[in-house]
């Protein structure tokens, strides 16, 4: 789904940035040829679940060579679409990252598509990554922008649905080359170094960003594309990654980026989790959009009254708190009216519905819960009489099986790249191991967003959201973007909101509209 992945499924994460000084330098290069003594024994496979090479500290460093990904595979492809034919080269491969001592640390897998017959110096190239932390780029590639698409309509797809991909009429390949990157621990990307230190570096806010920026620069060098106009696209936790990666490229890697494309991003953990009152302001418009959508089609303009209330009287009554009984009752009753949730329940919660409570209470009488990624999707609560929350996400859980199979089939059958180990479309172990930091400053990328826009006066940013997304609600991004200084206002920074959830591009009309916005941005 690209997803906001599991890291955004739970609000109680440790959310502070890791100091960059702890990361240690890394570099990328073409993987060296393994020494003969490092050859893997016959039949031994590298990587385990998540593509992580599990070696004990006693193993010599050369043991990591047993877990190498196969050589890059480049194939010629033709895509027949209505009114046009696209001929392009597809490369599935990896870039190896080294530490400052020249020891291999990890192999980062990528899939790239480059259109034939273009001038590489002027042809744009866009780099994609998803979120999580722990999500592969399959969501953006196979759900949205790649040459082939898997239908991932959450209200229709089941785990047993066919994983066969089909030509994507809305591919972005018409106007930009595409590079989809899987951070280590996702897709087939894997560690090749032993010990916990390397994991701690890569599974951290800044270590992750450094690795992604390095891989982007190395891909540009490897494919002779340093002169190309460059764009970065990130989804969900990609909202933290995106501005930070662009800043790293600008300041550390010597690579300028023309535009940043954010899909259902989270920019700031500080205000929209924990005890912050702004989390209720951010989610209320999406709650009401979900309720109104059940009665008919909804667009953002239909929520003008709710947005005004959320910014105004709702926020004022929240600040007054339960110490002001009149304000608390007024707020609770208004929320009950807007959402249709029982007034007694709303009063008990003082009108403060966190996402889990809203998802359960909205249709509790029918034993159903709403989706987190797409609240317009309903699913059965497996424990409808439980006093606790014991349900998954009906708008996300159903997608993992077909998307995983589709990604593996694409890489192995169409692109002729056959790594060993398991493909991880959504690796919860990465999120559980992630180091969000140990300080008083929770993870946020608003600082870098301001810096990259101030540094490059020609850079543009496009932010896309779905109305029914409860993982990263659109109004949260609106609040963040409204705080930017005048030099970062429209048209340089644009927010577009469509019917749909976290993966709003699963809806045909929303996918088509967003593609048109991206094309206009890149062609301007």
Coordinates of C-alpha atoms in Angstrom, one line a residue:
X1 CA 0.0 0.0 0.0
X2 CA 2.4 1.5 0.4
X3 CA 1.7 2.1 3.4
X4 CA 2.1 3.9 6.3
X5 CA 3.2 0.8 7.6
X6 CA 3.2 -0.9 10.9
X7 CA 5.2 1.9 12.4
X8 CA 2.2 4.1 12.1
X9 CA -0.3 1.5 13.4
X10 CA 0.6 2.1 17.0
X11 CA 0.7 5.5 18.6
X12 CA 2.9 4.7 21.5
X13 CA 6.2 4.6 19.7
X14 CA 9.4 6.1 21.0
X15 CA 9.5 9.1 18.7
X16 CA 12.8 11.0 19.1
X17 CA 15.5 11.4 16.5
X18 CA 18.7 9.6 16.7
X19 CA 21.7 11.9 16.7
X20 CA 23.5 11.8 13.4
X21 CA 26.8 11.5 15.1
X22 CA 26.1 7.9 16.1
X23 CA 25.6 6.7 12.5
X24 CA 29.1 6.3 11.2
X25 CA 29.9 6.9 7.5
X26 CA 28.8 4.6 4.8
X27 CA 29.5 4.4 1.1
X28 CA 28.1 2.6 -1.8
X29 CA 29.9 0.9 -4.7
X30 CA 29.5 -1.9 -7.1
X31 CA 29.8 -5.1 -4.9
X32 CA 33.3 -6.6 -5.0
X33 CA 33.7 -10.1 -6.3
X34 CA 33.7 -12.6 -3.5
X35 CA 37.0 -14.3 -2.6
X36 CA 37.1 -18.0 -3.4
X37 CA 37.1 -18.9 0.3
X38 CA 33.9 -17.0 0.8
X39 CA 31.9 -19.0 -1.7
X40 CA 28.7 -20.4 -0.1
X41 CA 28.5 -24.2 0.4
X42 CA 26.3 -26.0 -2.0
X43 CA 22.6 -25.6 -1.1
X44 CA 23.1 -23.0 1.5
X45 CA 20.7 -20.1 1.2
X46 CA 21.3 -16.5 2.3
X47 CA 19.0 -14.3 4.2
X48 CA 16.2 -15.4 6.4
X49 CA 12.8 -13.9 6.9
X50 CA 13.0 -10.2 5.9
X51 CA 16.2 -10.9 3.9
X52 CA 18.3 -10.4 7.0
X53 CA 21.6 -12.4 6.9
X54 CA 21.8 -14.0 10.3
X55 CA 25.4 -14.7 11.2
X56 CA 26.7 -15.2 14.6
X57 CA 29.4 -12.8 15.8
X58 CA 31.9 -15.6 15.7
X59 CA 31.6 -15.9 11.9
X60 CA 34.4 -14.2 9.9
X61 CA 33.3 -11.2 7.8
X62 CA 33.7 -13.1 4.6
X63 CA 30.7 -15.2 5.6
X64 CA 28.5 -12.3 4.6
X65 CA 29.4 -13.1 0.9
X66 CA 27.2 -16.2 1.2
X67 CA 24.2 -13.9 1.3
X68 CA 24.8 -11.9 -1.9
X69 CA 22.0 -10.9 -4.1
X70 CA 22.3 -12.1 -7.7
X71 CA 23.8 -9.9 -10.4
X72 CA 21.6 -7.2 -11.8
X73 CA 19.2 -8.3 -14.5
X74 CA 18.3 -6.0 -17.4
X75 CA 15.5 -7.0 -19.8
X76 CA 13.8 -5.3 -22.7
X77 CA 10.1 -4.7 -22.2
X78 CA 7.1 -3.5 -24.2
X79 CA 3.9 -2.2 -22.7
X80 CA 0.8 -2.0 -24.9
X81 CA -1.6 0.6 -23.7
X82 CA -4.6 2.3 -25.2
X83 CA -3.3 4.8 -27.7
X84 CA 0.3 4.3 -27.0
X85 CA 3.2 1.7 -26.8
X86 CA 6.0 2.1 -24.3
X87 CA 9.3 0.4 -25.0
X88 CA 11.7 0.4 -22.1
X89 CA 14.5 -1.4 -20.2
X90 CA 13.8 -2.8 -16.8
X91 CA 16.6 -3.5 -14.3
X92 CA 16.2 -5.5 -11.1
X93 CA 19.3 -5.4 -9.0
X94 CA 21.0 -4.0 -6.0
X95 CA 23.6 -1.6 -4.7
X96 CA 26.0 -2.6 -1.9
X97 CA 26.7 -0.2 0.9
X98 CA 30.0 -0.2 2.7
X99 CA 31.3 1.3 5.9
X100 CA 34.3 3.7 6.1
X101 CA 36.6 0.7 6.5
X102 CA 35.4 -0.8 3.2
X103 CA 33.5 -3.6 4.9
X104 CA 30.1 -4.5 3.2
X105 CA 27.1 -3.6 5.3
X106 CA 24.0 -4.2 3.3
X107 CA 22.6 -4.8 -0.2
X108 CA 19.8 -2.5 -1.2
X109 CA 17.5 -3.8 -3.9
X110 CA 15.9 -1.6 -6.5
X111 CA 13.8 -2.0 -9.7
X112 CA 14.2 0.7 -12.4
X113 CA 12.4 1.4 -15.6
X114 CA 14.0 3.6 -18.3
X115 CA 12.1 4.6 -21.5
X116 CA 13.8 3.9 -24.8
X117 CA 14.7 6.7 -27.2
X118 CA 15.2 9.5 -24.7
X119 CA 17.9 12.0 -24.0
X120 CA 19.2 10.9 -20.6
X121 CA 20.5 14.4 -19.8
X122 CA 17.1 15.9 -20.0
X123 CA 14.9 12.9 -19.2
X124 CA 13.5 13.1 -15.6
X125 CA 14.0 10.3 -13.1
X126 CA 11.9 9.7 -10.0
X127 CA 13.0 7.7 -6.9
X128 CA 10.4 6.0 -4.9
X129 CA 10.3 4.5 -1.4
X130 CA 7.5 3.6 0.9
X131 CA 7.2 3.9 4.7
X132 CA 6.6 1.8 7.7
X133 CA 9.4 1.6 8.7
X134 CA 9.3 -1.8 7.2
X135 CA 7.4 -1.5 3.9
X136 CA 8.8 -2.3 0.5
X137 CA 8.2 -0.1 -2.5
X138 CA 5.8 -2.6 -4.0
X139 CA 2.8 -0.5 -2.9
X140 CA 3.8 2.5 -5.0
X141 CA 5.2 0.4 -7.8
X142 CA 2.3 -2.1 -8.3
X143 CA -0.5 0.0 -6.9
X144 CA 0.3 3.4 -8.5
X145 CA 3.1 4.4 -10.8
X146 CA 4.9 1.3 -12.2
X147 CA 4.4 -0.1 -15.7
X148 CA 2.2 -2.9 -14.3
X149 CA -0.5 -2.6 -11.7
X150 CA -2.2 -5.0 -9.3
X151 CA -5.8 -3.9 -8.4
X152 CA -5.7 -3.2 -4.6
X153 CA -9.2 -1.9 -4.0
X154 CA -9.4 -2.7 -0.3
X155 CA -13.2 -3.2 -0.4
X156 CA -12.9 -5.9 -3.0
X157 CA -9.5 -7.6 -2.6
X158 CA -9.1 -10.7 -0.5
X159 CA -6.0 -12.6 0.4
X160 CA -6.9 -15.3 -2.2
X161 CA -7.4 -12.8 -5.0
X162 CA -5.3 -13.4 -8.1
X163 CA -1.9 -11.7 -7.9
X164 CA -1.6 -11.3 -11.7
X165 CA -0.5 -7.8 -12.7
X166 CA -1.8 -6.0 -15.7
X167 CA -0.6 -3.1 -17.8
X168 CA -1.0 0.2 -15.9
X169 CA -2.6 2.9 -18.0
X170 CA -1.7 5.4 -15.3
X171 CA 2.0 4.6 -15.2
X172 CA 4.3 7.6 -14.8
X173 CA 6.8 6.1 -17.2
X174 CA 5.4 8.4 -20.0
X175 CA 7.0 11.5 -18.4
X176 CA 9.7 10.2 -16.0
X177 CA 11.9 7.2 -15.6
X178 CA 11.2 5.2 -12.4
X179 CA 13.4 3.8 -9.6
X180 CA 11.8 1.9 -6.8
X181 CA 14.0 1.3 -3.7
X182 CA 13.5 -1.2 -0.9
X183 CA 15.3 -0.2 2.3
X184 CA 17.2 -2.9 4.1
X185 CA 14.9 -5.5 5.6
X186 CA 12.2 -4.9 3.0
X187 CA 11.7 -6.6 -0.3
X188 CA 14.8 -8.6 -0.9
X189 CA 17.2 -6.0 0.6
X190 CA 19.3 -7.5 3.3
X191 CA 22.2 -7.1 5.7
X192 CA 25.5 -8.8 4.8
X193 CA 27.4 -7.6 7.8
X194 CA 27.3 -9.4 11.2
X195 CA 26.5 -8.0 14.6
X196 CA 23.9 -5.6 16.0
X197 CA 25.8 -2.4 15.4
X198 CA 25.0 -2.4 11.7
X199 CA 21.3 -3.0 12.3
X200 CA 21.2 -0.2 14.8
X201 CA 22.7 2.2 12.2
X202 CA 20.3 1.2 9.4
X203 CA 17.2 0.8 11.6
X204 CA 17.3 4.4 12.8
X205 CA 15.8 7.7 11.5
X206 CA 19.1 9.2 10.3
X207 CA 20.9 6.0 9.4
X208 CA 18.0 5.0 7.1
X209 CA 18.0 8.5 5.5
X210 CA 21.8 8.4 4.9
X211 CA 21.6 5.0 3.3
X212 CA 18.7 6.0 1.0
X213 CA 20.4 9.2 -0.1
X214 CA 23.6 7.2 -0.8
X215 CA 21.8 4.6 -2.9
X216 CA 20.1 7.3 -5.0
X217 CA 23.5 9.0 -5.7
X218 CA 25.1 5.6 -6.5
X219 CA 22.3 4.6 -8.9
X220 CA 22.7 7.9 -10.7
X221 CA 26.4 7.3 -11.1
X222 CA 25.9 3.6 -12.0
X223 CA 23.4 4.4 -14.8
X224 CA 25.0 7.7 -16.0
X225 CA 22.1 9.9 -14.9
X226 CA 23.7 12.6 -12.9
X227 CA 22.6 15.2 -15.4
X228 CA 18.9 14.1 -15.3
X229 CA 16.3 16.2 -13.6
X230 CA 15.6 14.3 -10.3
X231 CA 12.5 13.8 -8.2
X232 CA 11.9 12.0 -5.0
X233 CA 8.6 10.3 -4.0
X234 CA 7.8 8.9 -0.6
X235 CA 4.7 7.4 1.1
X236 CA 3.5 7.4 4.7
X237 CA 6.6 7.3 6.9
X238 CA 8.1 8.4 3.6
X239 CA 7.0 11.8 4.8
X240 CA 9.7 11.7 7.4
X241 CA 12.2 10.2 4.9
X242 CA 11.4 12.4 2.0
X243 CA 12.6 15.9 3.1
X244 CA 15.5 14.4 5.0
X245 CA 16.7 12.4 2.0
X246 CA 16.5 15.5 -0.2
X247 CA 18.4 17.5 2.3
X248 CA 21.1 14.7 2.5
X249 CA 21.3 14.7 -1.3
X250 CA 21.7 18.5 -1.4
X251 CA 24.2 18.8 1.4
X252 CA 26.1 15.5 1.6
X253 CA 25.8 13.7 -1.7
X254 CA 26.1 16.6 -4.1
X255 CA 22.8 15.9 -5.9
X256 CA 20.1 18.5 -6.4
X257 CA 16.4 17.5 -6.5
X258 CA 13.8 19.4 -8.5
X259 CA 10.7 18.2 -6.8
X260 CA 9.4 16.2 -3.8
X261 CA 6.2 14.1 -4.1
X262 CA 4.6 13.0 -0.9
X263 CA 1.9 10.4 -0.8
X264 CA -0.2 10.2 2.4
X265 CA 2.8 11.5 4.4
X266 CA 3.4 12.0 8.1
X267 CA 5.6 15.0 8.6
X268 CA 5.6 15.4 12.4
X269 CA 5.2 12.9 15.2
X270 CA 5.2 15.6 17.8
X271 CA 1.7 16.9 17.4
X272 CA -0.4 14.0 16.2
X273 CA 0.2 11.3 18.8
X274 CA 0.4 10.7 22.5
X275 CA -1.5 13.3 24.6
X276 CA -1.4 16.0 22.0
X277 CA -4.8 17.7 21.5
X278 CA -4.0 18.3 17.8
X279 CA -4.5 14.6 17.0
X280 CA -8.2 15.1 17.5
X281 CA -8.2 18.2 15.3
X282 CA -6.3 16.3 12.6
X283 CA -8.6 13.2 12.5
X284 CA -12.1 14.8 12.9
X285 CA -12.5 15.8 9.2
X286 CA -11.6 12.3 8.1
X287 CA -14.1 10.8 10.6
X288 CA -16.9 12.9 9.2
X289 CA -15.8 12.2 5.6
X290 CA -16.1 8.5 6.4
X291 CA -19.7 8.9 7.8
X292 CA -20.8 11.1 4.9
X293 CA -19.3 8.8 2.3
X294 CA -21.5 6.0 3.4
X295 CA -24.5 8.1 2.3
X296 CA -23.0 9.3 -1.0
X297 CA -19.9 10.5 -2.8
X298 CA -17.8 13.0 -0.9
X299 CA -15.1 15.5 -1.9
X300 CA -13.0 17.7 0.2
X301 CA -15.1 20.8 -0.5
X302 CA -18.0 19.0 1.2
X303 CA -16.1 19.2 4.5
X304 CA -15.5 22.9 4.7
X305 CA -17.9 23.2 7.6
X306 CA -16.1 20.4 9.5
X307 CA -12.6 21.9 8.9
X308 CA -13.8 25.3 10.1
X309 CA -15.3 23.7 13.2
X310 CA -12.1 21.7 13.9
X311 CA -9.9 24.8 13.6
X312 CA -12.2 26.9 15.7
X313 CA -14.8 26.0 18.3
X314 CA -13.7 22.3 18.5
X315 CA -10.1 23.3 19.2
X316 CA -11.1 26.0 21.7
X317 CA -13.3 23.5 23.6
X318 CA -10.5 20.9 23.6
X319 CA -8.2 23.4 25.2
X320 CA -10.7 24.3 27.9
X321 CA -10.8 20.6 28.8
X322 CA -13.0 18.7 31.1
X323 CA -12.5 21.3 33.7
X324 CA -15.1 23.3 31.8
X325 CA -18.1 21.0 32.0
X326 CA -20.1 23.1 29.6
X327 CA -17.4 23.1 27.0
X328 CA -16.8 19.3 27.4
X329 CA -20.5 18.5 26.9
X330 CA -20.9 20.9 24.0
X331 CA -17.9 19.3 22.2
X332 CA -19.0 15.7 22.9
X333 CA -22.5 16.3 21.7
X334 CA -21.3 18.0 18.5
X335 CA -18.9 15.1 17.7
X336 CA -21.7 12.6 18.3
X337 CA -23.9 14.6 15.9
X338 CA -21.2 14.8 13.2
X339 CA -20.3 11.1 13.4
X340 CA -23.5 9.4 14.4
X341 CA -21.8 7.7 17.3
X342 CA -23.9 7.2 20.5
X343 CA -24.0 10.4 22.5
X344 CA -23.4 8.6 25.8
X345 CA -20.2 7.0 24.3
X346 CA -19.1 10.4 23.1
X347 CA -19.7 12.0 26.5
X348 CA -17.8 9.3 28.2
X349 CA -14.8 10.0 26.0
X350 CA -15.3 13.7 26.2
X351 CA -15.6 13.7 22.4
X352 CA -12.0 12.6 22.2
X353 CA -12.0 9.6 19.9
X354 CA -8.6 8.1 19.1
X355 CA -8.4 6.2 15.9
X356 CA -8.9 2.8 17.5
X357 CA -12.0 3.9 19.4
X358 CA -13.6 5.5 16.3
X359 CA -12.9 2.5 14.2
X360 CA -14.7 0.2 16.7
X361 CA -17.6 2.5 17.8
X362 CA -18.7 3.7 14.3
X363 CA -20.4 0.4 13.4
X364 CA -20.2 -1.5 16.6
X365 CA -23.9 -2.4 16.5
X366 CA -23.3 -4.6 13.4
X367 CA -20.1 -6.1 14.9
X368 CA -17.9 -4.4 12.3
X369 CA -14.8 -2.2 12.4
X370 CA -13.6 0.4 9.9
X371 CA -10.3 0.2 8.2
X372 CA -7.3 2.3 9.4
X373 CA -5.8 2.8 6.0
X374 CA -9.2 3.4 4.5
X375 CA -12.1 4.0 6.9
X376 CA -14.7 3.6 4.2
X377 CA -13.9 -0.1 4.2
X378 CA -15.7 -2.2 6.8
X379 CA -14.8 -5.6 8.2
X380 CA -15.9 -8.0 10.8
X381 CA -14.6 -7.7 14.3
X382 CA -13.3 -11.2 15.2
X383 CA -14.0 -10.5 18.8
X384 CA -17.1 -8.2 18.8
X385 CA -17.8 -8.8 22.5
X386 CA -14.3 -8.3 23.7
X387 CA -13.7 -5.4 26.1
X388 CA -10.4 -4.7 24.3
X389 CA -9.4 -4.0 20.7
X390 CA -8.4 -7.3 19.1
X391 CA -9.0 -6.6 15.4
X392 CA -6.8 -6.0 12.5
X393 CA -7.2 -3.6 9.5
X394 CA -9.8 -4.8 6.9
X395 CA -8.4 -2.2 4.5
X396 CA -4.8 -3.4 4.7
X397 CA -4.5 -7.0 6.0
X398 CA -6.2 -8.4 2.9
X399 CA -3.6 -6.9 0.5
X400 CA -0.4 -8.4 1.8
X401 CA -0.7 -11.9 0.3
X402 CA -1.6 -10.8 -3.3
X403 CA 0.9 -8.0 -3.3
X404 CA 3.7 -10.2 -2.1
X405 CA 3.0 -12.8 -4.7
X406 CA 2.7 -10.2 -7.4
X407 CA 6.0 -8.6 -6.5
X408 CA 7.8 -12.0 -6.5
X409 CA 6.2 -13.0 -9.8
X410 CA 7.2 -9.7 -11.4
X411 CA 10.8 -9.9 -10.3
X412 CA 11.4 -13.6 -11.1
X413 CA 9.3 -14.2 -14.2
X414 CA 9.1 -10.8 -16.0
X415 CA 12.4 -9.3 -14.9
X416 CA 14.4 -12.5 -14.6
X417 CA 15.9 -11.7 -11.2
X418 CA 15.8 -14.6 -8.7
X419 CA 17.2 -13.9 -5.2
X420 CA 17.0 -16.5 -2.5
X421 CA 15.3 -15.8 0.8
X422 CA 11.9 -14.3 1.4
X423 CA 10.4 -11.2 -0.1
X424 CA 9.1 -8.9 2.6
X425 CA 6.3 -6.6 1.4
X426 CA 5.7 -5.4 5.0
X427 CA 8.2 -6.5 7.7
X428 CA 7.0 -5.9 11.2
X429 CA 10.4 -6.9 12.6
X430 CA 11.9 -3.7 11.1
X431 CA 9.4 -1.4 12.8
X432 CA 9.8 -3.2 16.1
X433 CA 13.6 -2.8 15.9
X434 CA 13.5 0.8 14.7
X435 CA 15.3 3.4 16.8
X436 CA 13.3 6.6 16.8
X437 CA 15.8 8.2 19.2
X438 CA 16.3 8.8 22.9
X439 CA 15.9 12.5 23.2
X440 CA 13.2 15.1 23.7
X441 CA 12.7 15.8 20.1
X442 CA 10.3 13.4 18.4
X443 CA 10.9 12.5 14.7
X444 CA 9.8 15.2 12.3
X445 CA 10.9 16.4 8.9
X446 CA 9.3 19.9 8.9
X447 CA 12.7 21.4 9.7
X448 CA 14.2 19.8 6.6
X449 CA 11.2 20.7 4.5
X450 CA 11.8 24.4 5.3
X451 CA 15.5 24.0 4.7
X452 CA 15.3 22.3 1.2
X453 CA 12.7 24.9 0.0
X454 CA 14.8 27.8 1.3
X455 CA 18.0 26.3 -0.2
X456 CA 16.5 25.8 -3.7
X457 CA 14.1 28.5 -4.6
X458 CA 13.0 26.5 -7.7
X459 CA 12.1 23.3 -5.9
X460 CA 8.4 22.3 -5.7
X461 CA 6.5 20.0 -3.4
X462 CA 3.3 18.0 -4.1
X463 CA 1.4 16.4 -1.3
X464 CA -1.4 13.9 -2.0
X465 CA -3.8 12.5 0.6
X466 CA -7.0 10.4 0.8
X467 CA -10.1 11.7 2.6
X468 CA -10.7 8.5 4.5
X469 CA -7.1 7.8 5.7
X470 CA -7.0 7.5 9.5
X471 CA -3.3 6.5 9.5
X472 CA -2.0 9.8 8.2
X473 CA -5.1 12.1 8.0
X474 CA -5.0 14.8 5.4
X475 CA -5.9 17.6 7.8
X476 CA -2.7 16.9 9.8
X477 CA -0.7 17.7 6.7
X478 CA -2.8 20.8 6.1
X479 CA -2.0 22.1 9.6
X480 CA 1.7 21.5 9.1
X481 CA 1.8 23.1 5.6
X482 CA -0.1 26.1 6.9
X483 CA 2.8 26.9 9.2
X484 CA 5.3 27.2 6.5
X485 CA 6.7 30.7 5.7
X486 CA 5.6 32.7 2.7
X487 CA 8.4 31.6 0.5
X488 CA 7.1 28.0 0.8
X489 CA 3.5 28.8 0.0
X490 CA 1.6 27.9 -3.1
X491 CA 2.2 27.2 -5.9
X492 CA 5.5 25.9 -4.8
X493 CA 3.9 23.6 -2.2
X494 CA 0.5 22.1 -3.1
X495 CA -1.8 19.8 -1.2
X496 CA -4.4 17.7 -3.1
X497 CA -7.0 15.5 -1.4
X498 CA -9.0 12.8 -3.1
X499 CA -11.7 10.2 -2.2
X500 CA -9.9 7.2 -0.9
X501 CA -7.7 6.0 1.9
X502 CA -4.0 5.8 2.6
X503 CA -3.6 4.2 -0.8
X504 CA -6.1 6.6 -2.4
X505 CA -4.5 5.6 -5.8
X506 CA -6.4 2.3 -5.5
X507 CA -9.4 4.2 -6.7
X508 CA -9.3 4.8 -10.5
X509 CA -10.4 8.4 -10.5
X510 CA -8.1 9.4 -7.7
X511 CA -5.1 7.6 -9.3
X512 CA -5.8 9.4 -12.6
X513 CA -6.2 12.8 -11.0
X514 CA -3.0 12.4 -9.0
X515 CA -1.0 11.3 -12.0
X516 CA -2.1 14.4 -13.9
X517 CA -0.9 16.6 -11.0
X518 CA 2.5 14.8 -10.9
X519 CA 2.8 15.1 -14.7
X520 CA 2.1 18.8 -14.6
X521 CA 4.6 19.3 -11.8
X522 CA 7.4 17.4 -13.7
X523 CA 6.7 19.1 -17.1
X524 CA 6.5 22.6 -15.8

